[in-house]
Coordinates of C-alpha atoms in Angstrom, one line a residue:
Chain A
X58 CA 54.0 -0.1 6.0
X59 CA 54.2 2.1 2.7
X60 CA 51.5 4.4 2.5
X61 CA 50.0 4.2 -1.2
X62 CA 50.3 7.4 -2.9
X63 CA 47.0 9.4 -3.6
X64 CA 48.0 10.8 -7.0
X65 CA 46.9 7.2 -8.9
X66 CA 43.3 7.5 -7.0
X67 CA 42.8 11.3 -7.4
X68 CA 43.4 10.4 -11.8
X69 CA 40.8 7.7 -11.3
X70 CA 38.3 9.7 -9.8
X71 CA 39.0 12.8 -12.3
X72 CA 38.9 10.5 -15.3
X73 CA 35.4 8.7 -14.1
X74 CA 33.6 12.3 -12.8
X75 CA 34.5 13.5 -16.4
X76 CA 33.4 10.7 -18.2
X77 CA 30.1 10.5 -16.8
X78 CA 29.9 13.7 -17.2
X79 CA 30.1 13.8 -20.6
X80 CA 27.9 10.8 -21.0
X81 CA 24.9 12.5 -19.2
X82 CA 26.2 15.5 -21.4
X83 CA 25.4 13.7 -24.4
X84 CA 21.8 12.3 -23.6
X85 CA 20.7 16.1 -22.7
X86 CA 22.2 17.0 -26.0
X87 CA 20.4 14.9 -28.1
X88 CA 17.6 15.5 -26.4
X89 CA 17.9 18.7 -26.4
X90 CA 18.5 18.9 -29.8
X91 CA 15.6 16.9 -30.7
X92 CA 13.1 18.9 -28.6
X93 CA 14.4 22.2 -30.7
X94 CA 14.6 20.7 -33.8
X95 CA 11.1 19.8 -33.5
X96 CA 10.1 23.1 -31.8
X97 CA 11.3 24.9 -34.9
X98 CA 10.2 23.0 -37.9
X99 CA 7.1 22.2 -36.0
X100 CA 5.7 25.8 -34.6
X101 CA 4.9 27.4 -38.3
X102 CA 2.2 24.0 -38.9
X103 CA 0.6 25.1 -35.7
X104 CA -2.2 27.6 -36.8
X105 CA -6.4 27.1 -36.3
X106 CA -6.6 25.3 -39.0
X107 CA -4.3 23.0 -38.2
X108 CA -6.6 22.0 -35.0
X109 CA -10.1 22.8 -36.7
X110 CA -9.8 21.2 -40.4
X111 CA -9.2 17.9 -42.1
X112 CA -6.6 17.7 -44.5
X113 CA -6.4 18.9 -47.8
X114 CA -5.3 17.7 -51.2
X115 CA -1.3 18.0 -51.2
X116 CA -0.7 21.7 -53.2
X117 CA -4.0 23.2 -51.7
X118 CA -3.6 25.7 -48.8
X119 CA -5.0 25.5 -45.2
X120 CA -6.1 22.3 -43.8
X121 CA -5.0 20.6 -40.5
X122 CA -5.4 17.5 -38.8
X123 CA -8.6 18.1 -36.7
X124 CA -9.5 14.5 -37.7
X125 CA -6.5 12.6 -36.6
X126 CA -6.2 14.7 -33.6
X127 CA -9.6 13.5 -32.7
X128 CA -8.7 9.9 -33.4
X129 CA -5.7 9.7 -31.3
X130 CA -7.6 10.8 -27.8
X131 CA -10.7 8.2 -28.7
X132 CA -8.4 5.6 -29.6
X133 CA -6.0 6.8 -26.2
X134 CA -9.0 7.4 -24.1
X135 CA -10.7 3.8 -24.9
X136 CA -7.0 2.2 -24.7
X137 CA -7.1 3.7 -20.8
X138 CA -10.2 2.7 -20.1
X139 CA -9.7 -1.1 -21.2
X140 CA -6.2 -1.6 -20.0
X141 CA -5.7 0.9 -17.1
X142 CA -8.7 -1.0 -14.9
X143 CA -6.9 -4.6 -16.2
X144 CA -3.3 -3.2 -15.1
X145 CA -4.2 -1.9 -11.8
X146 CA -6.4 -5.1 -11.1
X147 CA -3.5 -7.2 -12.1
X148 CA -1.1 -5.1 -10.4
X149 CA -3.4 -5.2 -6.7
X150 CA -3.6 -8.8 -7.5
X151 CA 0.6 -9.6 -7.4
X152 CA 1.0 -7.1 -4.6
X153 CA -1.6 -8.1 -2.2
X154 CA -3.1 -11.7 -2.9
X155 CA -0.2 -13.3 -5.0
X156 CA 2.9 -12.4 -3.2
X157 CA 4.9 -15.8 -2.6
X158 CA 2.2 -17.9 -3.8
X159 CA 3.3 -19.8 -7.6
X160 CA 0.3 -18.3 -9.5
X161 CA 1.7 -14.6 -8.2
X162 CA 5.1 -15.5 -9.6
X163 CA 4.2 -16.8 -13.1
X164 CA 1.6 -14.1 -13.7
X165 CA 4.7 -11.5 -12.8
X166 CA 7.1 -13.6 -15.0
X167 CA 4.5 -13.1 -18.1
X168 CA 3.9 -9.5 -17.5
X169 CA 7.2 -9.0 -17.4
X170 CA 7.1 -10.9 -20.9
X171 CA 4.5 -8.7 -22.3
X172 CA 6.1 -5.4 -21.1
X173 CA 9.2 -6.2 -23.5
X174 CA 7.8 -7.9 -26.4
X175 CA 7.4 -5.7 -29.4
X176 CA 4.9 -3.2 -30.0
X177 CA 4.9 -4.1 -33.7
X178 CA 4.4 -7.7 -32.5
X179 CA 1.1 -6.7 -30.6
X180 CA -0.1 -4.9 -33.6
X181 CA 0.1 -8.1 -35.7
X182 CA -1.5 -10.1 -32.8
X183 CA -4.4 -7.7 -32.8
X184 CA -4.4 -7.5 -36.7
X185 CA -4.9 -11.5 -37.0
X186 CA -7.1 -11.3 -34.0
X187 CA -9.5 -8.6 -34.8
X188 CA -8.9 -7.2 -37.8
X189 CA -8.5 -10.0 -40.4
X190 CA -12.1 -11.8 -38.9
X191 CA -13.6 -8.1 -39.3
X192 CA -12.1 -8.0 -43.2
X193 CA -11.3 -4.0 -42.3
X194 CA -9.1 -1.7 -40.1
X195 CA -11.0 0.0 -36.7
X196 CA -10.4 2.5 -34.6
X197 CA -11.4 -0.4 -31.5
X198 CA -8.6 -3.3 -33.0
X199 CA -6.4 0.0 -32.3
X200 CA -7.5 0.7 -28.8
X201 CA -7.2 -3.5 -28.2
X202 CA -3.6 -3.1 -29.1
X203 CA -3.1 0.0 -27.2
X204 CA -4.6 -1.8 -24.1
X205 CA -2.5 -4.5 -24.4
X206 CA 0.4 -2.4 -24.3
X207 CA -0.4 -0.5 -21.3
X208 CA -1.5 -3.4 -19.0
X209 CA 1.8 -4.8 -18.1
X210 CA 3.1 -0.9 -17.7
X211 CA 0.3 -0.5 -15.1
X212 CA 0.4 -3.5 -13.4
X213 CA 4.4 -3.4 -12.8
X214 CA 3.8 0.3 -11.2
X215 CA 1.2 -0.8 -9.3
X216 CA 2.6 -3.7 -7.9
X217 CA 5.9 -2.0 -6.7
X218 CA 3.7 1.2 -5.4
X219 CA 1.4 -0.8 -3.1
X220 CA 4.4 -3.3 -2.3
X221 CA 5.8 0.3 -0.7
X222 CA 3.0 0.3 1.5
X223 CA 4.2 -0.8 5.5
X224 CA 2.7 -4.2 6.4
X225 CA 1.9 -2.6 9.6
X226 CA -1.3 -0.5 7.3
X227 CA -2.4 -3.8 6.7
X228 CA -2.5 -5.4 9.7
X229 CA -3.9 -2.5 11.7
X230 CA -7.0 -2.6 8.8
X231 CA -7.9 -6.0 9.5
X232 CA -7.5 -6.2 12.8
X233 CA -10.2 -3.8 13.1
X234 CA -12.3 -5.8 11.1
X235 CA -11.9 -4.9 7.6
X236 CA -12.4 -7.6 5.3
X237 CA -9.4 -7.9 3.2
X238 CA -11.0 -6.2 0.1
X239 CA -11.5 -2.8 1.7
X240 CA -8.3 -2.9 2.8
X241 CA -7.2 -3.0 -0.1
X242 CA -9.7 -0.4 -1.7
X243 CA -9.7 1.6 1.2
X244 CA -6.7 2.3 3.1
X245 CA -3.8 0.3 0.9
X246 CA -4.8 2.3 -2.7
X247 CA -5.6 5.4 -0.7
X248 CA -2.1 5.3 0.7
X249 CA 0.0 5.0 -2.5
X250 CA -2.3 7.0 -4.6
X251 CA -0.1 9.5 -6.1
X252 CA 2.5 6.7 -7.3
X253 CA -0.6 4.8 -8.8
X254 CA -1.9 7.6 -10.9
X255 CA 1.6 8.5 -12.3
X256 CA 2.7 5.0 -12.9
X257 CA -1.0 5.2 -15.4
X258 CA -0.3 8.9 -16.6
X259 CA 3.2 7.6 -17.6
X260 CA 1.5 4.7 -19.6
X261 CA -0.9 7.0 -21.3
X262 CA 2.0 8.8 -22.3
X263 CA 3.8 6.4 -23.8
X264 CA 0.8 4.4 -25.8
X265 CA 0.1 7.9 -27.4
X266 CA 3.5 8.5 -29.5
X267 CA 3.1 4.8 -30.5
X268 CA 3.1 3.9 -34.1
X269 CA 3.7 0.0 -34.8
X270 CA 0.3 -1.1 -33.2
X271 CA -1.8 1.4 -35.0
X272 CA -0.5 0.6 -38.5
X273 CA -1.8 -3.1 -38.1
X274 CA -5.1 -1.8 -36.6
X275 CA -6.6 1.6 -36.6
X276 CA -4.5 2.1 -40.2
X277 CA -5.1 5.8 -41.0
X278 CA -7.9 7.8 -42.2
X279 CA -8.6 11.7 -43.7
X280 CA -11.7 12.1 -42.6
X281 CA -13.5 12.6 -39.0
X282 CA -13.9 9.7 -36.8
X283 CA -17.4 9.2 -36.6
X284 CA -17.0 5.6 -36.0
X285 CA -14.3 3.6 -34.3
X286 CA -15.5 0.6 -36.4
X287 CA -13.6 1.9 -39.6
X288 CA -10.0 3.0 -40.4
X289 CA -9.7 5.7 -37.7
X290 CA -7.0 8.7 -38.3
X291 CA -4.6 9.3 -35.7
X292 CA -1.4 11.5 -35.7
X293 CA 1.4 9.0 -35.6
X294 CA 0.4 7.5 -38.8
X295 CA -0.1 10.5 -39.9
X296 CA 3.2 11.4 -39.4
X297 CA 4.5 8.4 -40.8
X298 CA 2.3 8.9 -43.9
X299 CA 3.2 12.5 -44.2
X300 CA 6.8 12.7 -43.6
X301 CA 8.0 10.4 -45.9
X302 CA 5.0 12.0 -48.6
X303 CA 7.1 14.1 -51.2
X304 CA 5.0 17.0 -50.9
X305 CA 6.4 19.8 -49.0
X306 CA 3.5 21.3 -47.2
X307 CA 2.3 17.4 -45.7
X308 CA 6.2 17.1 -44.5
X309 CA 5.7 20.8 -43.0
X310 CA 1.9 19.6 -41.6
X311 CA 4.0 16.1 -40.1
X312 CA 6.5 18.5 -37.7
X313 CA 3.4 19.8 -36.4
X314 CA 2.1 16.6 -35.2
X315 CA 5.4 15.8 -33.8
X316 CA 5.4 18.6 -32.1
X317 CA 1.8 18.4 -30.5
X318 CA 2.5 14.4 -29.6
X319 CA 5.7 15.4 -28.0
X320 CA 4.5 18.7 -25.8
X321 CA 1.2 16.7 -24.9
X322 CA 4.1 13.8 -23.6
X323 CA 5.8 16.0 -22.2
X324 CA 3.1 17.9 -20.5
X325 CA 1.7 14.5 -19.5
X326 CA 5.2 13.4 -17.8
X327 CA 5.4 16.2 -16.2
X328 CA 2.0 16.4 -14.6
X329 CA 3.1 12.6 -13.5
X330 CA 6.4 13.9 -11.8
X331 CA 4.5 17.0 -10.0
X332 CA 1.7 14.3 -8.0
X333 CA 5.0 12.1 -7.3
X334 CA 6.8 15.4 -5.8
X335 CA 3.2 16.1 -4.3
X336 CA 3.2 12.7 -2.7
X337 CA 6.2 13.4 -1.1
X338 CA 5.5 16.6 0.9
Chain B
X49 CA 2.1 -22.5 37.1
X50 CA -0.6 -20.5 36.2
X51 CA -3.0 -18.4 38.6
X52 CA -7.0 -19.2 39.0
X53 CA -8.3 -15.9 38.0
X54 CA -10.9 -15.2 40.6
X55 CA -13.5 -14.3 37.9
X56 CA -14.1 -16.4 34.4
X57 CA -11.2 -15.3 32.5
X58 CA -11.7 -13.3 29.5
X59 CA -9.9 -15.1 27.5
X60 CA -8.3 -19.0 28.0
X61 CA -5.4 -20.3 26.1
X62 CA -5.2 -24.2 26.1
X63 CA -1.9 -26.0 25.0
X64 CA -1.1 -22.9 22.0
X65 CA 1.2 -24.3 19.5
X66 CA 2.2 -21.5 16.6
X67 CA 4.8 -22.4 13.9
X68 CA 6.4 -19.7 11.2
X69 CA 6.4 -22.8 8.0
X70 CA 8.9 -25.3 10.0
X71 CA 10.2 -23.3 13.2
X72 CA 8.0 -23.8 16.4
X73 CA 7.7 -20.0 18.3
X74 CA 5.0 -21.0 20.9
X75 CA 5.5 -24.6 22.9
X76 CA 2.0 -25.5 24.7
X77 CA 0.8 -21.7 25.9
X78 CA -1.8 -22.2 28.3
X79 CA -2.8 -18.9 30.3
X80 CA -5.8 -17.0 31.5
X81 CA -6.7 -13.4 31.1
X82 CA -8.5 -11.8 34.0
X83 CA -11.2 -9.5 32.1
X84 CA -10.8 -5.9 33.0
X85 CA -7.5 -5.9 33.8
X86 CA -4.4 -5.1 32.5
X87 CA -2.0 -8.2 31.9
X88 CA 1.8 -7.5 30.9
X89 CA 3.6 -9.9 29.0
X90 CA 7.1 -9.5 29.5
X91 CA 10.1 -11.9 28.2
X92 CA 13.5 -11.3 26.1
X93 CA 13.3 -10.3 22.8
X94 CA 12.0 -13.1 20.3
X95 CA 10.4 -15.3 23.2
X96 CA 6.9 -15.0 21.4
X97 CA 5.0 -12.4 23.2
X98 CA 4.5 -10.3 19.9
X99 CA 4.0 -14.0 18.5
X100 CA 1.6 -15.1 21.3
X101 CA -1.1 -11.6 21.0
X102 CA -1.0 -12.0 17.3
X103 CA -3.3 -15.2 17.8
X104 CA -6.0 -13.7 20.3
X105 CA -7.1 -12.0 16.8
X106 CA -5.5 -14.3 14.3
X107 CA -4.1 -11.4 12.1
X108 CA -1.1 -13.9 11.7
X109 CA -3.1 -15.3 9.0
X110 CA -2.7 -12.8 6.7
X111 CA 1.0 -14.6 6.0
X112 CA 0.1 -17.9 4.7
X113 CA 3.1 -19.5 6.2
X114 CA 2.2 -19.4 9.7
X115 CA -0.3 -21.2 11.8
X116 CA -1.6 -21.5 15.2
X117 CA -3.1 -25.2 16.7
X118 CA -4.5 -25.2 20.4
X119 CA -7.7 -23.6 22.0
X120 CA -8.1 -19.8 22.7
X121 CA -11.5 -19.8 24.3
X122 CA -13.1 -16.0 24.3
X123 CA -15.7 -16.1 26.6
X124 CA -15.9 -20.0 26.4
X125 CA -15.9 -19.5 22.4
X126 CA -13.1 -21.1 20.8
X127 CA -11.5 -18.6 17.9
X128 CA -9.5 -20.6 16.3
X129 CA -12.2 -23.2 15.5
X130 CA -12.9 -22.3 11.6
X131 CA -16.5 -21.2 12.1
X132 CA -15.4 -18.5 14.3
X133 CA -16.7 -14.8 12.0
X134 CA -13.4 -13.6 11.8
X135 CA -14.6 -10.0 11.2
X136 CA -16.7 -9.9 14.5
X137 CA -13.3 -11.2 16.7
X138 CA -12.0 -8.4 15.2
X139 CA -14.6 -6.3 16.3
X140 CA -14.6 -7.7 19.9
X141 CA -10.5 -7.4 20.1
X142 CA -9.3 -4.2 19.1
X143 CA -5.2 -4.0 18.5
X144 CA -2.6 -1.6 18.6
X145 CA 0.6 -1.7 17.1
X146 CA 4.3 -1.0 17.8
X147 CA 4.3 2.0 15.4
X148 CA 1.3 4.1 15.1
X149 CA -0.6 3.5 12.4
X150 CA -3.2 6.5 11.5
X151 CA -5.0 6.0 7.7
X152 CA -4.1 7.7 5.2
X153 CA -7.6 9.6 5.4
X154 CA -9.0 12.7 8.1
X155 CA -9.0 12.5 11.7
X156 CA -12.6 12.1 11.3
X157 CA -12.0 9.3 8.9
X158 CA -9.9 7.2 10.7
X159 CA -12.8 6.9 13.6
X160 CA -15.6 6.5 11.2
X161 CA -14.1 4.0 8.8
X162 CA -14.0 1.3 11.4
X163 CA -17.6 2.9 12.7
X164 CA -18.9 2.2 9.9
X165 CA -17.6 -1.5 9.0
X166 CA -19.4 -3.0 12.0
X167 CA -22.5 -0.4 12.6
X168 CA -24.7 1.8 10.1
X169 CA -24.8 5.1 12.2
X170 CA -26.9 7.9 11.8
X171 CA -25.1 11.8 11.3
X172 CA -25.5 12.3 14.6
X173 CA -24.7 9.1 15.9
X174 CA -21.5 8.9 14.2
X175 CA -20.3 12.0 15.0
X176 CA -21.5 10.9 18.7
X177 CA -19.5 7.7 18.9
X178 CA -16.5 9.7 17.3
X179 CA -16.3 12.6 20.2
X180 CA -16.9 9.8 22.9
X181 CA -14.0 7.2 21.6
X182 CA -11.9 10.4 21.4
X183 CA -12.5 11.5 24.7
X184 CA -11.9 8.6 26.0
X185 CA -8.8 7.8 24.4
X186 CA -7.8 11.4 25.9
X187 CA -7.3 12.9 23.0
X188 CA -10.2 15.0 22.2
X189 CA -9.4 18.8 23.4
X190 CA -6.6 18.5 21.1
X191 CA -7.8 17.2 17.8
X192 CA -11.7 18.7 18.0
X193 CA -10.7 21.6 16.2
X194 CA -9.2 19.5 13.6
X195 CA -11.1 17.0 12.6
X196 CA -10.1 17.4 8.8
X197 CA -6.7 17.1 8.7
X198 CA -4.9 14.4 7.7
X199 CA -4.2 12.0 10.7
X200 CA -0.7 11.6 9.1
X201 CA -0.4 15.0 10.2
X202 CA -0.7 14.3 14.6
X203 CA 2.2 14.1 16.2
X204 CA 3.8 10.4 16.9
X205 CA 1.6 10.3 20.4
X206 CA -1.2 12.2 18.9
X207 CA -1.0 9.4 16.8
X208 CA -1.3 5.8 18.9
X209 CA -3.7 7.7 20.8
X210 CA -6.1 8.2 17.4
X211 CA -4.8 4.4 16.8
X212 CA -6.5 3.7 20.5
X213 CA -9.3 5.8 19.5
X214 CA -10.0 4.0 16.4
X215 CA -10.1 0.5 18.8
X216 CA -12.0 1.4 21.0
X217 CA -15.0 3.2 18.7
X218 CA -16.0 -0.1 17.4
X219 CA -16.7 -1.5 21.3
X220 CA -14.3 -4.2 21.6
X221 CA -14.1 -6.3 24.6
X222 CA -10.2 -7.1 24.2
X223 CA -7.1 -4.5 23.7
X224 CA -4.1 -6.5 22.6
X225 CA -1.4 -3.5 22.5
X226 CA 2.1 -4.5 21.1
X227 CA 4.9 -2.4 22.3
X228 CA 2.7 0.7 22.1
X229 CA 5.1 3.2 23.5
X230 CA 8.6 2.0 22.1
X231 CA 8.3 4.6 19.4
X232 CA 7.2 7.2 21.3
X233 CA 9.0 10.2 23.4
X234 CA 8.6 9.5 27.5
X235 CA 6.2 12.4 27.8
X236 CA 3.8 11.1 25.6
X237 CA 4.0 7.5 27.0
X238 CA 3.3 8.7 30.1
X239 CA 0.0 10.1 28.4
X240 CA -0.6 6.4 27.3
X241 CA 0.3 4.5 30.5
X242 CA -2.3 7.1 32.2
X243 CA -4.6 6.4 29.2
X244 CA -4.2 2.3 29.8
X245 CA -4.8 2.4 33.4
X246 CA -8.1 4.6 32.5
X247 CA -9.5 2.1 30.1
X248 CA -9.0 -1.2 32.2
X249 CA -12.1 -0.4 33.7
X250 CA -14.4 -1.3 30.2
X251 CA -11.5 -3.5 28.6
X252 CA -9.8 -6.6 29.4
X253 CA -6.0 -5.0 27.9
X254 CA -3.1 -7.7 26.8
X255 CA 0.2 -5.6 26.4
X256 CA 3.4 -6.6 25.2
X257 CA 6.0 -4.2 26.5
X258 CA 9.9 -4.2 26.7
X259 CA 10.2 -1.8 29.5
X260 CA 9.7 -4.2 32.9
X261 CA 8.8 -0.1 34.6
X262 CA 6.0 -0.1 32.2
X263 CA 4.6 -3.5 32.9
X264 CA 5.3 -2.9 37.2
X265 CA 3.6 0.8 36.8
X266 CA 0.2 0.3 34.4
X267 CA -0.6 -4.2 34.8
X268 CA -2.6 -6.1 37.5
X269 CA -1.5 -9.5 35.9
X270 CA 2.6 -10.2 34.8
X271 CA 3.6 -13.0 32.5
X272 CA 7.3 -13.8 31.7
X273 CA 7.8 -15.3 28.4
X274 CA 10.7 -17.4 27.8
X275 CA 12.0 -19.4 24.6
X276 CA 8.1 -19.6 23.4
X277 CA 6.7 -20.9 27.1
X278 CA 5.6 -19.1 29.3
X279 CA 7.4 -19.3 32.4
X280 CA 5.1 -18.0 35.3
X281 CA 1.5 -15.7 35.4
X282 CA 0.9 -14.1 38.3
X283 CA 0.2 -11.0 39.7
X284 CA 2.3 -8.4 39.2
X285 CA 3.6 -7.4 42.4
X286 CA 4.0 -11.3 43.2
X287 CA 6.1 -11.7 39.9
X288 CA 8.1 -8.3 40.5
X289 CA 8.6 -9.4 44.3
X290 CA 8.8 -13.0 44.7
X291 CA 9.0 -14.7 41.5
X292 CA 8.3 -18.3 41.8
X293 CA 10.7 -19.3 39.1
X294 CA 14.6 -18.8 38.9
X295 CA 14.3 -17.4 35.3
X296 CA 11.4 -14.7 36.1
X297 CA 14.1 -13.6 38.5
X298 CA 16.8 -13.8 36.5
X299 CA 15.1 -11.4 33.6
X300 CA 13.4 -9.1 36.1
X301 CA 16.7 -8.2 38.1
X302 CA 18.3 -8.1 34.4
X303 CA 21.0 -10.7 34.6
X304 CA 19.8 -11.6 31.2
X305 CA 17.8 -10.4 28.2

């Protein structure tokens, strides 16, 4: 038989090494670019006063988003507590009760659902839900949306990371007695731990750069957040506010919070990759 | 078929049926289990000796789709009747698994979280009961010095015999041991074959093994499995030297399985 000539093959394999190549080139270039372009324009915003004050009238030096800064952990923070404890719950529920069973499979198919509809969507839904019946914007309608967003993030990672866990863990739990819901608690969450908290540290990361939600809800506020029952200031409408304000020093003050919401992300993401890499070992 | 044990049995099996959803594994099991002994259950792979232990505890039912109907009597009680406390059968018969399977938590840990499911200990009472199931699991002079690290971190022997350990510290009557040494390196499952024949004296021990050596070397009792019956009980030098049935022979001198 003819042997078939490896010239053809060798161009193929050249031609789709470079290509992807250059594809993965592009995505760290934009990236990259994004992450310096932000470094730059952001860094001169970042002084004390940018941390310590609220903001001043546009033309009047100094002031600094202390305010919105403060808004955006409550808002985060509360958003975690109400929608990390519903994700995981959900999540232990489709992993360890509702695997194969009808229920298990229609509560994955909806969170599935959930996880791609809209973020702006889930503002309205909370804005016709909580905030038209209150007549005024809050810092908590915010933190409902927030929730909302995170649950099906949770609940898909911890789904797959206790699906992970050997069957043989299980078994060897109950048969010495356990009843099943200190298995769970006990030995099944222990084991995939590390992939638990990252999949929530990932989800507090991405709730925290969103915008959509907050614009429905929480709105926007200059001063400090005493309450959560009012307008509540947080950066990312703050940014959106500022940026596309015509005064100079606001759109010099909205690089800085782009550049604080993007380091914390990154610092966030980064703590989450460590525990995986930790897990590991 | 079967053999009068000279003593009540430990456990009785009456006319065991067991079904994965549609497929029949197990065709009217009935058997007896000498108490403190060791019985082997022997049999080509997939005949349902995995299939058959799994019921003595009924940790088959954590997959919905399977299901056991029949009698297992443990001392005269029958466990698959409903009202059975499915927590305290668990207590009385202990398991071990193919694979060892340590926590993910301390030496320590993995001894007094079963401890302390069935018992409230004292300090000192705990700590007791751990040194003692240890020990008797033969595993103590290596781990005593190391009673906070992970048990993830023992080596695969190190491991089953912490597995064994865990078993036996909440007092069970029963072993059922699956395999126990088919992951493990020869010198370490000689360590466990030593370690079965030393606890046959306090536990009536069911164990699945593969390796026909195994079964002639540690069991009093022999049962051959075949296509989800079992074929013959008896002792184990009677099946090993006369088997009553052509099949026993058959498997035994390896012309099949």
């Amino acid at each position: 038989m003819r042997r078939r000539p490896a010239t053809g093959r060798k161009i193929t394999d050249g031609a789709v090494r470079a290509l992807s190549l250059v594809a993965s080139a592009v995505g760290i270039f934009f990236l990259g670019w994004i992450l310096l372009e932000v470094a730059r324009r952001g860094a001169g915003a970042l002084g004390p006063a940018f941390f310590l004050d609220l903001p001043s009238p546009p033309g009047v030096a100094g002031g600094g988003l202390a305010g919105a800064i403060l808004g955006t952990l409550a808002i985060t923070a509360l958003a975690t507590l109400i929608g990390v404890p519903l994700g995981v719950l959900t999540g232990a529920y489709l992993s360890e009760l509702g695997q194969g069973t009808r229920f298990g499979a229609s509560v994955r198919f909806c969170v599935n659902t959930l996880m791609g509809v809209p973020s702006i969507l889930i503002g309205l839904y909370v804005y016709t839900l909580l905030v038209l019946p209150a007549g005024h914007f809050s810092g908590w309608a915010g933190a409902v949306a927030l929730a909302i967003i995170m649950l099906p993030l949770t609940a898909r990672t911890t789904e797959d990371m206790l699906v992970l866990v050997p069957d043989s863990l299980r078994e060897s739990a109950l048969a010495l007695g356990a009843p099943r819901w200190r298995v769970t608690l006990d030995v099944i969450f222990r084991a995939a731990r590390g992939g638990v908290v990252t999949g929530v540290l990932l989800a507090v990361a991405r709730v925290s750069g969103e915008t959509a939600p907050l614009l429905f809800t929480a709105l926007n506020s200059p001063y400090w957040p005493t309450t959560l029952s009012g307008p509540t200031g947080n950066l990312t409408v703050t940014i959106f506010n500022y940026a596309m304000s015509p005064y100079r020093d606001w759109q010099q003050t909205a690089w800085g919070a782009c550049l604080l919401i993007m380091a914390s992300v990154l610092g966030v993401t980064i703590l989450a990759r460590a525990l995986i890499r930790e897990k590991r070992r | 078929m079967t053999e009068a044990a000279p003593e009540r049995p430990k456990l009785s099996v009456r006319g065991l049926d067991f079904y994965y959803g549609e497929h029949q594994a197990l065709f009217d099991n009935t058997i007896d289990i000498a108490p403190a002994k060791v019985t082997a259950v022997i049999g080509p792979s997939g005949c349902g000796k995995s299939t058959h232990i799994r019921v003595f505890n009924r940790i088959f039912e954590l997959y919905r789709d399977q299901r056991a109907t029949g009698q297992v009597l443990l001392d005269g009680q029958d466990i698959l009747a409903p009202a059975f406390d499915l927590i305290e059968l668990r207590r009385r018969v202990g398991m071990i698994f193919q694979k060892p399977t340590p926590f993910p938590m301390s030496v320590f840990e993995n001894l007094a979280y079963g401890i302390r499911l069935h018992y409230r200990p004292t300090r000192s009472e705990l700590h007791g009961r751990v040194e003692a199931a240890l020990k008797a699991a033969a595993l103590w002079d290596e781990v005593k010095d190391q009673m906070q690290r992970p048990g993830t971190a023992l080596s695969g022997g190190q491991q089953q015999r912490l597995c064994i350990a865990r078993a036996i510290a909440v007092e069970p009557d029963v072993l059922l041991m699956d395999e126990p040494t088919s992951a493990i390196d020869p010198v370490a499952t000689a360590r466990i074959e030593d370690l079965v024949v030393s606890l046959k004296e306090r536990y009536t021990i069911v164990i699945v093994t593969h390796n026909m050596q195994q079964a002639a070397r540690i069991s009093d009792f022999t049962a051959f499995f075949y296509q989800g019956r079992i074929i013959e009980l008896g002792t184990t030098e009677q099946v090993f030297t006369a088997p009553r049935e052509r099949r026993t022979e058959d498997y035994i001198t390896g012309r099949f399985g």
